[in-house]
Coordinates of C-alpha atoms and ligand atoms in Angstrom, one line a residue:
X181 CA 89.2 106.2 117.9
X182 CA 90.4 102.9 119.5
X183 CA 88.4 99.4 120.2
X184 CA 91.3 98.4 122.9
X185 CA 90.6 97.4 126.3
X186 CA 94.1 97.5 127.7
X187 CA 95.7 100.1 125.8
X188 CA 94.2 103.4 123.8
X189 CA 95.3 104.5 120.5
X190 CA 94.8 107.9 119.7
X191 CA 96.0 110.1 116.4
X192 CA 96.5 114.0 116.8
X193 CA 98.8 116.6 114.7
X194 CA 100.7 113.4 112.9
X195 CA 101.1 111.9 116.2
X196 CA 100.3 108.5 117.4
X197 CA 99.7 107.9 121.1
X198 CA 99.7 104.4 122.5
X199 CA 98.6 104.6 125.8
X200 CA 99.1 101.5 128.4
X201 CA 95.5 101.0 130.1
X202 CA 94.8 98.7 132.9
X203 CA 96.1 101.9 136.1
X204 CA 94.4 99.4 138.2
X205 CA 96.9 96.6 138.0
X206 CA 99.4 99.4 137.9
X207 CA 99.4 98.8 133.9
X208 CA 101.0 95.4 134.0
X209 CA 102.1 93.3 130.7
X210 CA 99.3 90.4 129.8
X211 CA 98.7 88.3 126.8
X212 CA 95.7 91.2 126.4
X213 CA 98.2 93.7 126.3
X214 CA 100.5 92.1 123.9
X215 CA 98.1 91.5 121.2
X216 CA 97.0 94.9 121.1
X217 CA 100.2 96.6 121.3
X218 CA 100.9 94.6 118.2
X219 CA 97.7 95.4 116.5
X220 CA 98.7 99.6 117.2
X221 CA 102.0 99.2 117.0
X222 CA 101.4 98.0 113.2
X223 CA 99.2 100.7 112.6
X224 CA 101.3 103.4 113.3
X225 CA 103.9 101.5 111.3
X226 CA 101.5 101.8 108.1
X227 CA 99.7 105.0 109.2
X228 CA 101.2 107.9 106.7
X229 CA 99.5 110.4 108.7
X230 CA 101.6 109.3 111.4
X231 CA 104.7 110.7 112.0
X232 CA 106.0 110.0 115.4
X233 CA 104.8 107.9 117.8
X234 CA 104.3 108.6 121.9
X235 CA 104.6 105.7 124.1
X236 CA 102.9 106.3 127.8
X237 CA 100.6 105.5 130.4
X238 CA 97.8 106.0 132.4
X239 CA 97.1 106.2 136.0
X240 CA 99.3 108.0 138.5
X241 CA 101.4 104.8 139.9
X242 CA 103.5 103.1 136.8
X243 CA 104.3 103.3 133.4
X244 CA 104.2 99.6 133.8
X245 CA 105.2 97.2 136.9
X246 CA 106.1 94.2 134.6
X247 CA 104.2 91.0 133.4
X248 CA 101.0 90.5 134.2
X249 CA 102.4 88.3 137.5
X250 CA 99.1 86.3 137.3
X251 CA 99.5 84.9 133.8
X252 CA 103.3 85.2 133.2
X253 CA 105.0 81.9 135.2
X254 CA 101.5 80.6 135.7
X255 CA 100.3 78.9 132.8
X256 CA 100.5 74.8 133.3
X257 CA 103.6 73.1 130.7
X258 CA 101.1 71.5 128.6
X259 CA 99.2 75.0 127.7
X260 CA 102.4 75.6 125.5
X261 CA 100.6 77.3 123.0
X262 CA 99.2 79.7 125.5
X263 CA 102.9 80.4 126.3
X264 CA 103.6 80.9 122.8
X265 CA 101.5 83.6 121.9
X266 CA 102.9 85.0 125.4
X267 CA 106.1 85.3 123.5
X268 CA 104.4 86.9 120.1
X269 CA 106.9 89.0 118.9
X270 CA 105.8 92.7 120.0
X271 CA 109.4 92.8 121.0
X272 CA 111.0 92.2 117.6
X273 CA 108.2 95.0 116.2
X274 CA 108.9 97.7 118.7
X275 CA 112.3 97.4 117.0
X276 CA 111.2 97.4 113.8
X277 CA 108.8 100.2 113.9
X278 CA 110.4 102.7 111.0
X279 CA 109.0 106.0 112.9
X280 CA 110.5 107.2 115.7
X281 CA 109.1 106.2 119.3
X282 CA 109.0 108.6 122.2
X283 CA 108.4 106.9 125.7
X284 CA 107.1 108.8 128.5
X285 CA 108.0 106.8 132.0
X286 CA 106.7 107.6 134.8
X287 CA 106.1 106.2 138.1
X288 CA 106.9 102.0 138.3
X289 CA 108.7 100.6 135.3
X290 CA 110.1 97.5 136.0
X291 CA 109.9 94.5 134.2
X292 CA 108.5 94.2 131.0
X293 CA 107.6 97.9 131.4
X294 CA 111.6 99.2 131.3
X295 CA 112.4 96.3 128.6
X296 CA 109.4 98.0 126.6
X297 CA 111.0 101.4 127.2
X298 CA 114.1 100.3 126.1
X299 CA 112.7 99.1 122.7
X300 CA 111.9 103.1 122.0
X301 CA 114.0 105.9 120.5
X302 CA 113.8 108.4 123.3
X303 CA 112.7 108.3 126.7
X304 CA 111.8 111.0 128.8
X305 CA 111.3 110.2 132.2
X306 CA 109.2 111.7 135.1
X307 CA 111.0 112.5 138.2
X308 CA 108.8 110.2 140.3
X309 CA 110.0 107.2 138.0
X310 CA 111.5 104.1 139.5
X311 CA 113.6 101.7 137.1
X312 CA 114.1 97.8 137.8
X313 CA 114.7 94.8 136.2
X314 CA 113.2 92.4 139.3
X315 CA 113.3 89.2 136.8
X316 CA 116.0 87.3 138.9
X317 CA 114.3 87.7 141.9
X318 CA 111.8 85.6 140.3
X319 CA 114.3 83.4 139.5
X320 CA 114.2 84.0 135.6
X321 CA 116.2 86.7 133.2
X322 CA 114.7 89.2 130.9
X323 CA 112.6 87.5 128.3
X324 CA 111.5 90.7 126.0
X325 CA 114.7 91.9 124.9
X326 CA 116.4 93.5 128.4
X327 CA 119.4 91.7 128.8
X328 CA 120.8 92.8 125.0
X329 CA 118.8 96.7 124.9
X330 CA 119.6 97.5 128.6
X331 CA 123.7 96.9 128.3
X332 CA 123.6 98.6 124.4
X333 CA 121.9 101.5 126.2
X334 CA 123.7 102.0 129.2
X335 CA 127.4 100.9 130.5
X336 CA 128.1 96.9 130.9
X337 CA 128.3 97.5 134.5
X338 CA 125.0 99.4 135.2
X339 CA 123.1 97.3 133.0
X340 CA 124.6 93.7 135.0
X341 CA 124.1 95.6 138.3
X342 CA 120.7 96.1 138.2
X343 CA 119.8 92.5 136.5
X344 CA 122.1 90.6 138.5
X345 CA 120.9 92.1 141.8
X346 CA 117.8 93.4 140.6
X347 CA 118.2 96.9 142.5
X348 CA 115.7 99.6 141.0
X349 CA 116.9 103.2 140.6
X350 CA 115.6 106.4 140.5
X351 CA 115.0 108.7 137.5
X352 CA 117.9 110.9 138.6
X353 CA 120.1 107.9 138.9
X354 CA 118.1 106.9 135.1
X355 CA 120.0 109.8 133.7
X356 CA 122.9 110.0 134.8
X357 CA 123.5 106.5 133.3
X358 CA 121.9 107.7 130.0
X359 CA 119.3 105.3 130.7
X360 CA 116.7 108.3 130.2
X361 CA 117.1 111.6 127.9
X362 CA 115.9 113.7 130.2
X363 CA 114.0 113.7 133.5
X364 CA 111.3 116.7 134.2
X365 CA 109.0 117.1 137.1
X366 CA 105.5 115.1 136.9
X367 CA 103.6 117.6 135.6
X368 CA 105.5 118.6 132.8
X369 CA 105.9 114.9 131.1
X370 CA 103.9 114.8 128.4
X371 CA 104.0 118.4 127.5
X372 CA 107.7 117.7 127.5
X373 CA 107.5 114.3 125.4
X374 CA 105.0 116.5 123.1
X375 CA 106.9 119.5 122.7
X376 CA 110.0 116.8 121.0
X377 CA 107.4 115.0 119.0
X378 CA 106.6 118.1 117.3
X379 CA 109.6 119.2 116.5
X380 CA 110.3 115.7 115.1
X381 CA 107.3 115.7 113.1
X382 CA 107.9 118.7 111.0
X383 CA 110.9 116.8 109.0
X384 CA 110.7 115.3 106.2
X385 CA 109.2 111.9 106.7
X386 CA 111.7 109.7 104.4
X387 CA 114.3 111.7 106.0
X388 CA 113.2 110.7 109.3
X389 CA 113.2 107.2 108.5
X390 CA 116.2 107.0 106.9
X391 CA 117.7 108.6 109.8
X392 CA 116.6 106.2 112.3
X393 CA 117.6 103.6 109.8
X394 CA 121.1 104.8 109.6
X395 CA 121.6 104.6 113.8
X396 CA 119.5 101.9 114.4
X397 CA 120.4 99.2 112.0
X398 CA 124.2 100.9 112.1
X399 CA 124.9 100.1 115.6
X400 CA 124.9 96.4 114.7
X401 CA 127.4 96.9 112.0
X402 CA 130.7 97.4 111.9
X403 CA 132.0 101.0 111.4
X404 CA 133.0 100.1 107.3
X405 CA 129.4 99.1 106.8
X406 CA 127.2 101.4 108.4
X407 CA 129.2 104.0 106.6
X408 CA 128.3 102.4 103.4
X409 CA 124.5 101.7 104.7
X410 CA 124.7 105.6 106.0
X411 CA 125.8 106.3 102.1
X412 CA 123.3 104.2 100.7
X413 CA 120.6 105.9 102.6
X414 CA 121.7 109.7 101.7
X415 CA 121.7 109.0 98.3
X416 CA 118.7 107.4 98.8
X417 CA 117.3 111.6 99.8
X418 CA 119.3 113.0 97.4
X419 CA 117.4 111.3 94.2
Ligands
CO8_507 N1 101.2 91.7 137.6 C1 99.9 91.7 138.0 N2 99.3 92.6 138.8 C2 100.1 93.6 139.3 C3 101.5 93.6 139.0 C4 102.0 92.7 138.1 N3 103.3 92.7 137.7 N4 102.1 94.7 139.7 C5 101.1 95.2 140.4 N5 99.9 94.5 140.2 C6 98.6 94.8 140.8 C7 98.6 94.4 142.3 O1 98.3 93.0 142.3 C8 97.5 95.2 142.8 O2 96.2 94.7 142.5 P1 95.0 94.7 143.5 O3 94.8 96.2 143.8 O4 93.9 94.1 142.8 O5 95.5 94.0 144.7 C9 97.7 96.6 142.1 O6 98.4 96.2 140.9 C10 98.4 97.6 142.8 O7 99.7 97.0 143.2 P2 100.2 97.1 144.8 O8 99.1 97.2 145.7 O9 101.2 96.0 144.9 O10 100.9 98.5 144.7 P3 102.1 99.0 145.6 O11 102.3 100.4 145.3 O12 102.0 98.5 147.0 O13 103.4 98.2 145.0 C11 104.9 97.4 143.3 C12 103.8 98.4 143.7 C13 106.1 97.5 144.2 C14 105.2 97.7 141.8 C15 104.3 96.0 143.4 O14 103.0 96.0 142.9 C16 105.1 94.9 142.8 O15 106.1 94.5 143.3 N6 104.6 94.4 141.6 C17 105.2 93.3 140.9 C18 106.5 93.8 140.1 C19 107.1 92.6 139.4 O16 107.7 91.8 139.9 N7 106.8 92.6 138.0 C20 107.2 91.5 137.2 C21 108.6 91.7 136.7 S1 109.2 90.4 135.8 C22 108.8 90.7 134.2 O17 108.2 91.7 133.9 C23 109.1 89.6 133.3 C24 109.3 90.1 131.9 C25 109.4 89.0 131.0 C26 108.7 89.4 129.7 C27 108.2 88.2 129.0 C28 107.0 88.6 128.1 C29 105.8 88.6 128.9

């Protein structure tokens, strides 16, 4: 059911499965990419068969090893517009999705790939994955959202660690930081991811919103109002 090149959209059992498609280039970002993942990611958004939503990708290798290196950096100053749909907000919609995302990382994600992780609800990790955030190597910082998810996901120091030095860890190491829900051998990754999604997807769908609502738009809040948003919201289920 999907016209993509670079990614596949797929629908089973109220689930939604965006899956990253280019193995060959190890599943890197490009402008391709983006467009699509904003086309899919605004279906699933509108799609009331769909419940939850399973982030992964293809190939063996990586979930993703970054931006496409030979368009990102590349394009010439004066193809600013090209630039600018570079920088078409998928970012600010993988945060805005109401349903709840699962990723399932596996292999390289570095880059682009562990910023896109990071815009999900739950990440499940296989224990062959490898996390980095190489941008200053490349002598730029994160550009789709890492340098505010990663350190509002893990510790200050664990997040500035690996974008300062640009160090890459392993899923273990993933965990322990809280980087990753859970970590489960290669095999068992998307029967893992799948086995959440359905749990998830038996609950009430406004319910499931609201909840996601409550953490979500909470965190940015202080405590006073995302008790009142979290009040609003309940008796928003209860009439
Ligand atoms: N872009 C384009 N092609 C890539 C990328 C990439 N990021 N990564 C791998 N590939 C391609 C390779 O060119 C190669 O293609 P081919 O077979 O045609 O030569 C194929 O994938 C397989 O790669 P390797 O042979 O290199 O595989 P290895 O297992 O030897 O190495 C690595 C895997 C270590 C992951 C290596 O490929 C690598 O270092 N890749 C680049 C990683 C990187 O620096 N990514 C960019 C991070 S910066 C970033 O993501 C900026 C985010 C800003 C977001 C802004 C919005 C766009």
């Amino acid at each position: 059911m999907s016209d993509f090149e670079v990614i596949i959209y797929e629908k089973k059992d109220n689930k939604g499965y965006i899956t990253l498609n280019r193995p060959k280039a190890l599943n890197a970002y490009n402008i391709k990419m983006r467009d699509e993942l904003f086309e899919a990611l605004n279906a699933v958004n509108d799609d009331p068969e769909v419940a939850v939503v399973i982030l992964k990708a293809a190939g063996e290798k990586a979930f993703c090893a970054g931006a496409d290196l030979s368009e990102f950096l590349t394009a010439p100053p004066p193809v600013a517009a090209r630039q600018v749909r570079f920088e078409r907000d998928v970012w600010g919609l993988f945060l805005q999705i109401k349903k709840p995302i699962i990723a399932a990382l596996h292999g390289y994600v570095l880059g682009s790939g562990i910023e896109m992780a990071m815009c999900c609800d739950i990440r499940v990790a296989s224990d062959d994955a490898k996390f980095g955030v190489p941008e200053m190597g490349l002598g730029i910082i994160p550009a789709a959202g890492g340098s505010q998810t990663i350190p509002r996901l893990v510790r200050r120091g664990y997040a500035l660690e690996m974008l300062l030095s640009g160090r890459w860890i392993t899923a273990a190491e993933a965990k322990k930081i809280k980087m990753v829900n859970r970590v489960v051998p290669r095999a068992e990754l998307l029967p893992a991811v799948e086995k959440i999604a359905d749990v998830i997807r038996n609950h009430d769908r406004t319910a499931l919103t609201c909840a996601k609502q409550a953490v979500v738009e909470g965190l940015d809040l202080p405590l006073s109002q995302g008790l009142e948003l979290e009040a609003r919201l309940a008796n928003l289920l209860r009439y």
